[in-house]
Amino acid sequence: MILAALLLFFRGRRALMWATLLFVSFFAVEVVDIGVTTIYGFQFFGVLFIARSSIDAIWCRTGLVKPSRANVLAALFLSICFFSLPMAVAKAGVVEVYSEGGGLWMRKMYNPVALELSRFNFTQLAYPTFGILLFHFLVMEIKSRDDIRKVVDILVMGSLVVAGMSITAGVLYTIGQGEVYSKTLGIFAVGEFGAKGPEAGSIGRFFRTYTIAGEPGFTAVTLLVGTGLVTGDFLKKGKSLVSWPMTKLSILTLAILINGSTTGYFGAGLLISWSVIAPLYLGQGSIADVIRPFVYVLVGLLVVGGIVSTIQVSGLGFYEWLNTYHIAKLQGEGAGSGATRLYVSWYTLKNVFLSSPILGVGYGSHLSLSFVTFLLANIGVLGFGAFLAFIYTVFRNSKKTAKKAKGTLEKAAFMGSFVFVPFFGTLFIGKSAVSMLFGLTWAVIALAEATYQVYRRESRDPHQGVPTT
């Protein structure tokens, strides 16, 4: 992979861009361990893409920055992340935080440590810096409708590969060949992959499989992006951007069902709810455009509900298992990590956020188990507000494009803004600081903003695009 990346670097920035997007769905593919952190595949290609784009912009004098409201807000958010670091010195020894180390959360949550500025703050800052730069250069390089369509294809295919791995893993573990699958995953890791076997059920060992997207929760995030894009394509009238959308949606739905993680089920619930509202909110639809997806969702739920009622997982009926291990977790009860998440989130808000609500305690100083509480504690209401303003601006731009553009661009913008709500809703509640590491986080934002920027260029110069295709 290192050799391939270096060869692509000399070939050009567009080759690096496609390679980066190819790997954003595979969060567990590692390239090298540099001691303080592990470099993932999408990060390695992404850094080279950013470097090559910067070199080309300086050499050709085309400019490193393209002014836009989204770029300004992204820069503001990143600036606040840096400016928050002195708070780790100002509040040192006064606040107790959850930092690196400490073992599992079950132990860590009862053993907070005194706040201090450390190397960990700076390694954590590398992630939003990389993400903002990746977003910026992706938007600059995605220049046409064809580019946008390729991005959609790559993200959907990445999700399908992960879905296929989930199903294949279930088959192999069921027939007693799980070791083959584990060794295959080990190829993509620098050290030991550490994958656990799936849970057993009446249909075999299919639930909670590990893939090259990572553990079941990380795998669920990748599946959610693909499912959201295909569902958006299916709901929006017009020529499909995704080939065989119903087939792909069925595969992705099955993969989320057997994913078995609370993240996956929570995200699926958000996506289903949003599917009923989105056609009217994002498009120029009528009440009929709301009834149609509502009927599809209702029929789909009846079919899936009938099928899963016959399934058992870990010795329990599916609905009993869902209530015991997932609904109870969301309620903060003693199932799985539910009680731990509730305790950590409450501690974060009460003891860390309130100790420094404006600028936080310094980016990377405190770890939490939800993205919302992580941002509030580390960069305060200023930083969290800047991040919300940034992603809302991108969402609004994509929504505007979905309502005003025509043809391919209209549908792509609808798909980009459609996946936004369930994706970020899931990250904010169900994922921690790792949300900042996900390549998919920045790819989804870039796709949505790119549709708007292409629309703006076509509006200024109609000859740059073909509005009806």
CSV table of C-alpha atoms in Angstrom, one decimal:
chain,number,residue,atom,x,y,z
A,1,MET,CA,0.0,0.0,0.0
A,2,ILE,CA,2.9,2.4,0.8
A,3,LEU,CA,4.4,1.6,-2.6
A,4,ALA,CA,1.1,2.1,-4.4
A,5,ALA,CA,0.5,5.4,-2.6
A,6,LEU,CA,3.9,6.7,-3.6
A,7,LEU,CA,3.4,5.7,-7.2
A,8,LEU,CA,0.0,7.5,-7.2
A,9,PHE,CA,1.6,10.6,-5.7
A,10,PHE,CA,3.7,11.0,-8.8
A,11,ARG,CA,0.8,10.1,-11.1
A,12,GLY,CA,-1.4,13.0,-9.8
A,13,ARG,CA,-3.8,14.2,-7.2
A,14,ARG,CA,-6.9,12.8,-8.8
A,15,ALA,CA,-5.6,9.3,-8.6
A,16,LEU,CA,-4.8,9.9,-4.9
A,17,MET,CA,-8.3,11.3,-4.4
A,18,TRP,CA,-10.0,8.2,-5.8
A,19,ALA,CA,-7.7,5.9,-3.7
A,20,THR,CA,-8.5,7.9,-0.6
A,21,LEU,CA,-12.3,7.7,-1.2
A,22,LEU,CA,-11.9,4.0,-1.9
A,23,PHE,CA,-10.4,3.4,1.6
A,24,VAL,CA,-12.7,5.6,3.7
A,25,SER,CA,-15.2,2.8,4.1
A,26,PHE,CA,-12.5,0.4,5.4
A,27,PHE,CA,-11.6,2.0,8.7
A,28,ALA,CA,-9.8,-1.1,10.0
A,29,VAL,CA,-7.2,-1.2,7.1
A,30,GLU,CA,-3.9,-0.2,8.7
A,31,VAL,CA,-0.7,0.8,7.0
A,32,VAL,CA,1.9,1.5,9.7
A,33,ASP,CA,2.2,1.9,13.4
A,34,ILE,CA,4.3,5.0,14.2
A,35,GLY,CA,4.3,4.5,17.9
A,36,VAL,CA,2.0,7.4,19.0
A,37,THR,CA,-0.8,6.2,16.7
A,38,THR,CA,-1.6,3.9,13.8
A,39,ILE,CA,-2.0,5.3,10.3
A,40,TYR,CA,-5.0,3.9,8.4
A,41,GLY,CA,-5.2,3.4,4.7
A,42,PHE,CA,-7.5,6.3,4.0
A,43,GLN,CA,-5.2,8.6,6.1
A,44,PHE,CA,-2.1,7.6,4.3
A,45,PHE,CA,-3.6,8.1,0.8
A,46,GLY,CA,-5.4,11.2,2.1
A,47,VAL,CA,-2.2,12.9,3.5
A,48,LEU,CA,-0.5,12.4,0.1
A,49,PHE,CA,-3.6,13.7,-1.7
A,50,ILE,CA,-3.5,16.8,0.5
A,51,ALA,CA,0.2,17.3,-0.1
A,52,ARG,CA,0.0,16.8,-3.9
A,53,SER,CA,-3.0,19.1,-4.1
A,54,SER,CA,-1.1,21.8,-2.1
A,55,ILE,CA,2.0,21.4,-4.3
A,56,ASP,CA,-0.1,21.7,-7.5
A,57,ALA,CA,-2.0,24.7,-6.3
A,58,ILE,CA,1.2,26.5,-5.4
A,59,TRP,CA,3.0,25.5,-8.6
A,60,CYS,CA,0.1,26.4,-10.9
A,61,ARG,CA,-0.8,29.5,-8.8
A,62,THR,CA,-4.5,28.5,-8.7
A,63,GLY,CA,-4.8,29.2,-5.0
A,64,LEU,CA,-4.9,26.9,-2.0
A,65,VAL,CA,-8.2,28.2,-0.7
A,66,LYS,CA,-11.5,28.6,-2.5
A,67,PRO,CA,-13.6,31.1,-0.5
A,68,SER,CA,-17.0,29.8,0.7
A,69,ARG,CA,-19.1,30.0,3.8
A,70,ALA,CA,-18.5,26.4,4.6
A,71,ASN,CA,-14.7,26.9,4.4
A,72,VAL,CA,-14.8,29.9,6.7
A,73,LEU,CA,-16.8,28.0,9.3
A,74,ALA,CA,-14.5,24.9,8.9
A,75,ALA,CA,-11.5,27.1,9.5
A,76,LEU,CA,-13.2,28.8,12.5
A,77,PHE,CA,-14.0,25.4,14.0
A,78,LEU,CA,-10.4,24.2,13.6
A,79,SER,CA,-9.0,27.5,15.0
A,80,ILE,CA,-11.1,27.1,18.1
A,81,CYS,CA,-9.8,23.6,18.5
A,82,PHE,CA,-6.2,25.0,18.6
A,83,PHE,CA,-7.2,28.1,20.7
A,84,SER,CA,-8.8,25.8,23.3
A,85,LEU,CA,-5.4,24.2,24.3
A,86,PRO,CA,-4.4,26.9,26.8
A,87,MET,CA,-7.4,25.8,28.8
A,88,ALA,CA,-5.7,22.6,29.5
A,89,VAL,CA,-3.0,24.6,31.3
A,90,ALA,CA,-5.4,27.1,32.9
A,91,LYS,CA,-7.5,24.3,34.4
A,92,ALA,CA,-4.7,21.9,35.1
A,93,GLY,CA,-5.1,20.0,38.4
A,94,VAL,CA,-8.6,21.6,38.9
A,95,VAL,CA,-10.6,19.2,36.8
A,96,GLU,CA,-10.5,15.4,36.6
A,97,VAL,CA,-10.9,14.0,33.1
A,98,TYR,CA,-10.8,10.7,31.2
A,99,SER,CA,-7.7,10.6,29.2
A,100,GLU,CA,-5.7,8.0,27.3
A,101,GLY,CA,-4.8,4.7,29.0
A,102,GLY,CA,-6.7,3.5,32.0
A,103,GLY,CA,-7.9,0.2,30.3
A,104,LEU,CA,-11.5,-0.5,29.6
A,105,TRP,CA,-14.2,2.0,30.3
A,106,MET,CA,-15.7,-0.1,33.1
A,107,ARG,CA,-12.5,0.6,35.0
A,108,LYS,CA,-11.6,4.0,33.6
A,109,MET,CA,-14.9,5.7,34.5
A,110,TYR,CA,-14.3,5.3,38.2
A,111,ASN,CA,-10.7,6.5,37.9
A,112,PRO,CA,-10.5,10.0,36.3
A,113,VAL,CA,-7.1,11.7,36.3
A,114,ALA,CA,-6.1,15.3,36.8
A,115,LEU,CA,-6.2,17.5,33.7
A,116,GLU,CA,-2.9,18.4,32.1
A,117,LEU,CA,-1.6,19.4,28.7
A,118,SER,CA,0.1,16.4,27.2
A,119,ARG,CA,1.3,14.9,24.0
A,120,PHE,CA,-2.1,13.3,23.6
A,121,ASN,CA,-3.7,16.8,23.0
A,122,PHE,CA,-1.5,17.3,19.9
A,123,THR,CA,-1.9,13.9,18.5
A,124,GLN,CA,-5.7,14.3,18.8
A,125,LEU,CA,-5.5,17.7,17.1
A,126,ALA,CA,-4.1,16.0,14.0
A,127,TYR,CA,-7.4,14.4,13.3
A,128,PRO,CA,-9.7,17.4,12.9
A,129,THR,CA,-6.8,19.1,11.0
A,130,PHE,CA,-6.6,16.2,8.6
A,131,GLY,CA,-10.4,16.1,8.3
A,132,ILE,CA,-10.8,19.7,7.5
A,133,LEU,CA,-8.0,19.7,4.9
A,134,LEU,CA,-9.4,16.5,3.3
A,135,PHE,CA,-12.9,18.1,3.1
A,136,HIS,CA,-11.4,21.2,1.5
A,137,PHE,CA,-9.4,19.5,-1.2
A,138,LEU,CA,-12.0,17.0,-1.9
A,139,VAL,CA,-14.5,19.7,-2.6
A,140,MET,CA,-12.0,21.5,-4.8
A,141,GLU,CA,-11.2,18.4,-6.8
A,142,ILE,CA,-14.8,17.1,-7.3
A,143,LYS,CA,-15.5,19.3,-10.2
A,144,SER,CA,-18.3,17.8,-12.3
A,145,ARG,CA,-21.4,15.7,-12.2
A,146,ASP,CA,-19.4,12.7,-13.4
A,147,ASP,CA,-17.1,13.2,-10.4
A,148,ILE,CA,-20.0,13.3,-8.0
A,149,ARG,CA,-21.5,10.2,-9.5
A,150,LYS,CA,-18.2,8.4,-9.1
A,151,VAL,CA,-18.0,9.4,-5.4
A,152,VAL,CA,-21.5,8.0,-4.9
A,153,ASP,CA,-20.5,4.7,-6.6
A,154,ILE,CA,-17.4,4.4,-4.6
A,155,LEU,CA,-19.1,5.0,-1.2
A,156,VAL,CA,-22.0,2.6,-2.1
A,157,MET,CA,-19.6,-0.1,-3.3
A,158,GLY,CA,-17.5,0.2,-0.2
A,159,SER,CA,-20.6,-0.4,2.0
A,160,LEU,CA,-21.5,-3.4,-0.2
A,161,VAL,CA,-18.1,-4.9,0.3
A,162,VAL,CA,-18.5,-4.5,4.1
A,163,ALA,CA,-22.0,-6.0,3.8
A,164,GLY,CA,-20.7,-8.9,1.8
A,165,MET,CA,-18.0,-9.5,4.4
A,166,SER,CA,-20.6,-9.5,7.2
A,167,ILE,CA,-22.6,-12.2,5.5
A,168,THR,CA,-19.6,-14.2,4.4
A,169,ALA,CA,-18.2,-14.2,8.0
A,170,GLY,CA,-21.6,-15.5,9.2
A,171,VAL,CA,-21.5,-18.4,6.7
A,172,LEU,CA,-17.8,-19.3,7.5
A,173,TYR,CA,-18.3,-19.2,11.3
A,174,THR,CA,-21.5,-21.2,11.0
A,175,ILE,CA,-19.8,-24.0,9.1
A,176,GLY,CA,-16.8,-24.0,11.4
A,177,GLN,CA,-14.4,-22.1,9.2
A,178,GLY,CA,-14.2,-18.9,11.3
A,179,GLU,CA,-10.4,-19.2,11.6
A,180,VAL,CA,-10.1,-18.6,7.8
A,181,TYR,CA,-12.1,-15.3,8.2
A,182,SER,CA,-10.1,-14.2,11.2
A,183,LYS,CA,-6.8,-14.8,9.4
A,184,THR,CA,-8.1,-12.9,6.4
A,185,LEU,CA,-8.8,-9.9,8.5
A,186,GLY,CA,-5.3,-10.1,10.0
A,187,ILE,CA,-3.9,-9.3,6.6
A,188,PHE,CA,-5.2,-5.8,6.9
A,189,ALA,CA,-3.9,-5.1,10.3
A,190,VAL,CA,-0.4,-3.9,11.4
A,191,GLY,CA,-0.5,-6.1,14.5
A,192,GLU,CA,-3.2,-8.6,15.7
A,193,PHE,CA,-6.6,-7.7,14.4
A,194,GLY,CA,-8.4,-8.8,17.6
A,195,ALA,CA,-11.7,-9.8,16.0
A,196,LYS,CA,-14.2,-11.7,18.1
A,197,GLY,CA,-16.4,-14.4,16.7
A,198,PRO,CA,-20.1,-13.5,15.9
A,199,GLU,CA,-22.9,-14.4,18.4
A,200,ALA,CA,-24.8,-17.6,17.9
A,201,GLY,CA,-28.5,-17.7,16.9
A,202,SER,CA,-31.1,-20.0,15.4
A,203,ILE,CA,-29.8,-19.1,11.9
A,204,GLY,CA,-26.1,-19.6,12.7
A,205,ARG,CA,-23.3,-17.3,13.9
A,206,PHE,CA,-24.2,-14.2,11.9
A,207,PHE,CA,-24.7,-11.4,14.5
A,208,ARG,CA,-22.1,-8.9,15.5
A,209,THR,CA,-19.3,-9.7,12.9
A,210,TYR,CA,-16.1,-7.8,12.5
A,211,THR,CA,-15.1,-6.5,9.1
A,212,ILE,CA,-12.4,-4.4,7.5
A,213,ALA,CA,-14.6,-1.5,8.6
A,214,GLY,CA,-13.9,-2.5,12.2
A,215,GLU,CA,-15.9,-3.8,15.1
A,216,PRO,CA,-19.7,-4.1,14.7
A,217,GLY,CA,-20.4,-0.5,15.7
A,218,PHE,CA,-17.9,0.9,13.2
A,219,THR,CA,-19.1,-1.5,10.6
A,220,ALA,CA,-22.7,-0.2,11.2
A,221,VAL,CA,-21.6,3.3,10.4
A,222,THR,CA,-20.2,2.2,7.0
A,223,LEU,CA,-23.4,0.3,6.3
A,224,LEU,CA,-25.5,3.3,7.3
A,225,VAL,CA,-23.8,5.5,4.7
A,226,GLY,CA,-24.4,3.1,1.9
A,227,THR,CA,-27.9,2.4,2.9
A,228,GLY,CA,-28.7,6.1,3.2
A,229,LEU,CA,-27.3,6.9,-0.3
A,230,VAL,CA,-29.2,4.0,-1.9
A,231,THR,CA,-32.4,4.9,-0.1
A,232,GLY,CA,-32.1,8.5,-1.1
A,233,ASP,CA,-31.6,7.4,-4.7
A,234,PHE,CA,-34.7,5.2,-4.4
A,235,LEU,CA,-36.9,7.9,-2.9
A,236,LYS,CA,-36.0,10.7,-5.3
A,237,LYS,CA,-37.8,10.6,-8.6
A,238,GLY,CA,-35.8,10.5,-11.8
A,239,LYS,CA,-33.1,8.4,-13.4
A,240,SER,CA,-31.3,6.3,-10.8
A,241,LEU,CA,-27.6,7.1,-10.0
A,242,VAL,CA,-27.2,3.7,-8.4
A,243,SER,CA,-27.5,0.6,-10.6
A,244,TRP,CA,-29.8,-2.2,-9.2
A,245,PRO,CA,-30.9,0.0,-6.2
A,246,MET,CA,-33.4,-2.4,-4.8
A,247,THR,CA,-30.9,-5.3,-4.9
A,248,LYS,CA,-28.3,-3.3,-3.2
A,249,LEU,CA,-30.7,-1.9,-0.6
A,250,SER,CA,-31.8,-5.4,0.2
A,251,ILE,CA,-28.2,-6.6,0.8
A,252,LEU,CA,-27.4,-3.5,2.9
A,253,THR,CA,-30.6,-3.9,4.9
A,254,LEU,CA,-29.8,-7.6,5.6
A,255,ALA,CA,-26.3,-6.6,6.7
A,256,ILE,CA,-27.6,-4.0,9.2
A,257,LEU,CA,-30.1,-6.5,10.5
A,258,ILE,CA,-27.4,-9.1,11.3
A,259,ASN,CA,-24.9,-6.4,12.3
A,260,GLY,CA,-26.3,-6.7,15.8
A,261,SER,CA,-24.9,-3.4,17.2
A,262,THR,CA,-27.0,-0.8,18.9
A,263,THR,CA,-25.3,1.8,16.7
A,264,GLY,CA,-26.7,0.0,13.6
A,265,TYR,CA,-30.2,-0.3,15.0
A,266,PHE,CA,-30.3,3.3,16.2
A,267,GLY,CA,-29.0,4.6,12.9
A,268,ALA,CA,-31.6,2.4,11.0
A,269,GLY,CA,-34.4,3.8,13.2
A,270,LEU,CA,-33.3,7.4,12.4
A,271,LEU,CA,-33.0,6.6,8.7
A,272,ILE,CA,-36.5,5.0,8.6
A,273,SER,CA,-38.1,8.0,10.3
A,274,TRP,CA,-36.2,10.4,8.1
A,275,SER,CA,-37.3,8.6,5.0
A,276,VAL,CA,-40.9,9.6,5.6
A,277,ILE,CA,-40.1,13.3,6.1
A,278,ALA,CA,-37.2,13.9,3.7
A,279,PRO,CA,-39.0,13.8,0.3
A,280,LEU,CA,-41.2,16.8,1.4
A,281,TYR,CA,-38.5,18.6,3.3
A,282,LEU,CA,-35.6,18.3,0.9
A,283,GLY,CA,-37.4,18.4,-2.4
A,284,GLN,CA,-40.2,20.2,-4.2
A,285,GLY,CA,-42.6,17.5,-3.3
A,286,SER,CA,-46.3,17.2,-2.4
A,287,ILE,CA,-48.1,15.2,0.3
A,288,ALA,CA,-48.1,12.3,-2.3
A,289,ASP,CA,-44.3,12.3,-2.1
A,290,VAL,CA,-44.6,11.6,1.6
A,291,ILE,CA,-47.2,8.9,1.3
A,292,ARG,CA,-45.2,6.9,-1.2
A,293,PRO,CA,-42.1,6.4,1.1
A,294,PHE,CA,-44.4,5.9,4.1
A,295,VAL,CA,-46.0,2.9,2.3
A,296,TYR,CA,-42.6,1.5,1.3
A,297,VAL,CA,-41.4,1.8,4.9
A,298,LEU,CA,-44.5,0.2,6.3
A,299,VAL,CA,-44.4,-2.7,3.9
A,300,GLY,CA,-40.7,-3.2,4.5
A,301,LEU,CA,-41.1,-3.2,8.2
A,302,LEU,CA,-43.9,-5.7,8.0
A,303,VAL,CA,-41.8,-8.0,5.9
A,304,VAL,CA,-38.7,-7.7,8.0
A,305,GLY,CA,-40.7,-7.9,11.2
A,306,GLY,CA,-42.3,-11.1,10.1
A,307,ILE,CA,-38.9,-12.6,9.2
A,308,VAL,CA,-37.0,-11.7,12.4
A,309,SER,CA,-39.9,-12.9,14.6
A,310,THR,CA,-38.7,-16.4,13.7
A,311,ILE,CA,-35.0,-15.7,14.7
A,312,GLN,CA,-33.3,-16.3,18.0
A,313,VAL,CA,-30.0,-14.7,19.1
A,314,SER,CA,-28.0,-15.9,22.1
A,315,GLY,CA,-30.8,-18.1,23.2
A,316,LEU,CA,-33.5,-15.3,23.1
A,317,GLY,CA,-36.2,-14.4,20.6
A,318,PHE,CA,-35.1,-11.5,18.4
A,319,TYR,CA,-37.4,-9.0,19.9
A,320,GLU,CA,-36.5,-10.0,23.5
A,321,TRP,CA,-32.8,-9.8,22.6
A,322,LEU,CA,-33.4,-6.4,21.0
A,323,ASN,CA,-35.1,-5.1,24.1
A,324,THR,CA,-32.6,-6.7,26.5
A,325,TYR,CA,-29.4,-5.7,24.8
A,326,HIS,CA,-30.2,-2.6,22.7
A,327,ILE,CA,-33.3,-0.7,23.9
A,328,ALA,CA,-32.2,-1.1,27.5
A,329,LYS,CA,-28.7,0.2,26.5
A,330,LEU,CA,-30.3,3.4,25.0
A,331,GLN,CA,-32.2,3.9,28.2
A,332,GLY,CA,-29.0,3.7,30.2
A,333,GLU,CA,-29.8,0.5,32.0
A,334,GLY,CA,-27.4,-2.2,32.9
A,335,ALA,CA,-27.3,-3.9,29.5
A,336,GLY,CA,-24.1,-4.0,27.6
A,337,SER,CA,-22.4,-0.6,27.7
A,338,GLY,CA,-25.6,1.4,28.4
A,339,ALA,CA,-25.0,2.2,32.1
A,340,THR,CA,-21.4,3.0,31.3
A,341,ARG,CA,-22.3,5.4,28.5
A,342,LEU,CA,-24.9,7.1,30.7
A,343,TYR,CA,-22.5,7.5,33.6
A,344,VAL,CA,-19.6,8.8,31.4
A,345,SER,CA,-21.9,11.2,29.5
A,346,TRP,CA,-23.4,12.6,32.8
A,347,TYR,CA,-19.9,13.0,34.4
A,348,THR,CA,-18.7,14.7,31.2
A,349,LEU,CA,-21.5,17.3,31.2
A,350,LYS,CA,-21.6,17.9,35.0
A,351,ASN,CA,-17.9,17.8,36.0
A,352,VAL,CA,-15.9,18.6,32.8
A,353,PHE,CA,-18.1,20.8,30.6
A,354,LEU,CA,-19.5,23.0,33.4
A,355,SER,CA,-16.0,23.6,34.6
A,356,SER,CA,-15.2,25.4,31.4
A,357,PRO,CA,-18.3,25.8,29.2
A,358,ILE,CA,-17.0,28.5,26.8
A,359,LEU,CA,-13.8,27.0,25.4
A,360,GLY,CA,-13.8,23.6,27.1
A,361,VAL,CA,-10.8,22.0,28.7
A,362,GLY,CA,-8.7,21.9,25.5
A,363,TYR,CA,-9.1,19.7,22.5
A,364,GLY,CA,-8.1,16.1,23.3
A,365,SER,CA,-8.0,16.5,27.0
A,366,HIS,CA,-11.1,14.5,27.8
A,367,LEU,CA,-12.6,11.4,26.2
A,368,SER,CA,-16.3,10.6,26.3
A,369,LEU,CA,-18.6,8.0,24.9
A,370,SER,CA,-20.7,10.3,22.7
A,371,PHE,CA,-19.5,12.8,20.1
A,372,VAL,CA,-21.7,15.6,21.5
A,373,THR,CA,-20.4,15.4,25.0
A,374,PHE,CA,-16.8,15.0,23.7
A,375,LEU,CA,-17.1,18.3,21.7
A,376,LEU,CA,-18.8,20.2,24.5
A,377,ALA,CA,-16.2,19.1,27.1
A,378,ASN,CA,-13.2,19.7,24.9
A,379,ILE,CA,-14.0,22.9,23.0
A,380,GLY,CA,-17.1,24.2,24.8
A,381,VAL,CA,-20.1,25.9,23.3
A,382,LEU,CA,-18.0,28.0,21.0
A,383,GLY,CA,-16.3,25.1,19.3
A,384,PHE,CA,-19.4,22.9,19.3
A,385,GLY,CA,-21.4,25.8,17.9
A,386,ALA,CA,-18.9,26.3,15.2
A,387,PHE,CA,-19.0,22.7,14.2
A,388,LEU,CA,-22.8,22.7,14.1
A,389,ALA,CA,-22.8,25.8,12.0
A,390,PHE,CA,-20.3,24.2,9.6
A,391,ILE,CA,-22.2,21.0,9.0
A,392,TYR,CA,-25.6,22.9,9.0
A,393,THR,CA,-24.3,25.2,6.3
A,394,VAL,CA,-23.2,22.2,4.2
A,395,PHE,CA,-26.6,20.5,4.7
A,396,ARG,CA,-28.4,23.7,3.8
A,397,ASN,CA,-26.3,24.1,0.6
A,398,SER,CA,-27.0,20.6,-0.4
A,399,LYS,CA,-30.7,21.0,0.3
A,400,LYS,CA,-30.8,24.1,-1.8
A,401,THR,CA,-29.2,22.2,-4.7
A,402,ALA,CA,-31.6,19.4,-4.3
A,403,LYS,CA,-34.5,21.9,-4.8
A,404,LYS,CA,-33.0,24.0,-7.6
A,405,ALA,CA,-30.8,21.8,-9.7
A,406,LYS,CA,-32.0,19.4,-12.4
A,407,GLY,CA,-31.1,15.8,-13.4
A,408,THR,CA,-28.1,14.1,-12.0
A,409,LEU,CA,-27.1,17.0,-9.7
A,410,GLU,CA,-30.6,17.3,-8.2
A,411,LYS,CA,-30.6,13.6,-7.3
A,412,ALA,CA,-27.0,13.5,-6.0
A,413,ALA,CA,-27.7,16.5,-3.8
A,414,PHE,CA,-30.8,14.9,-2.5
A,415,MET,CA,-28.9,11.7,-1.7
A,416,GLY,CA,-26.1,13.7,0.0
A,417,SER,CA,-28.4,15.7,2.2
A,418,PHE,CA,-30.6,12.7,2.9
A,419,VAL,CA,-27.8,10.6,4.4
A,420,PHE,CA,-26.7,13.6,6.5
A,421,VAL,CA,-29.4,13.4,9.2
A,422,PRO,CA,-29.2,9.7,10.2
A,423,PHE,CA,-25.4,9.7,9.8
A,424,PHE,CA,-24.7,12.6,12.1
A,425,GLY,CA,-27.5,11.8,14.4
A,426,THR,CA,-25.9,8.4,14.9
A,427,LEU,CA,-22.4,9.9,15.4
A,428,PHE,CA,-23.5,12.5,17.9
A,429,ILE,CA,-25.3,10.0,20.1
A,430,GLY,CA,-23.7,6.6,19.5
A,431,LYS,CA,-20.0,7.3,18.7
A,432,SER,CA,-17.3,9.1,20.6
A,433,ALA,CA,-14.2,11.1,19.6
A,434,VAL,CA,-13.6,8.4,16.9
A,435,SER,CA,-16.2,10.2,14.8
A,436,MET,CA,-13.5,12.8,14.1
A,437,LEU,CA,-11.2,10.0,12.8
A,438,PHE,CA,-13.8,8.4,10.4
A,439,GLY,CA,-12.9,9.1,6.8
A,440,LEU,CA,-16.6,8.7,6.1
A,441,THR,CA,-17.4,11.7,8.2
A,442,TRP,CA,-15.4,14.0,5.9
A,443,ALA,CA,-16.4,12.2,2.7
A,444,VAL,CA,-20.1,12.6,3.5
A,445,ILE,CA,-19.6,16.3,4.2
A,446,ALA,CA,-17.5,16.8,1.1
A,447,LEU,CA,-20.0,15.0,-1.1
A,448,ALA,CA,-22.9,17.2,0.1
A,449,GLU,CA,-20.9,20.4,-0.3
A,450,ALA,CA,-19.5,19.4,-3.7
A,451,THR,CA,-23.0,19.1,-5.2
A,452,TYR,CA,-23.6,22.8,-4.2
A,453,GLN,CA,-20.2,24.0,-5.6
A,454,VAL,CA,-20.8,22.2,-8.9
A,455,TYR,CA,-24.3,23.8,-9.0
A,456,ARG,CA,-22.8,27.2,-8.4
A,457,ARG,CA,-20.2,26.8,-11.2
A,458,GLU,CA,-22.9,25.6,-13.6
A,459,SER,CA,-25.1,28.6,-12.7
A,460,ARG,CA,-22.3,31.0,-13.4
A,461,ASP,CA,-21.3,29.3,-16.6
A,462,PRO,CA,-24.0,26.9,-18.0
A,463,HIS,CA,-21.5,25.5,-20.5
A,464,GLN,CA,-19.6,23.8,-17.7
A,465,GLY,CA,-22.4,21.3,-17.1
A,466,VAL,CA,-25.4,19.8,-18.8
A,467,PRO,CA,-28.3,20.7,-16.4
A,468,THR,CA,-30.8,18.1,-17.8
A,469,THR,CA,-28.6,15.0,-17.5
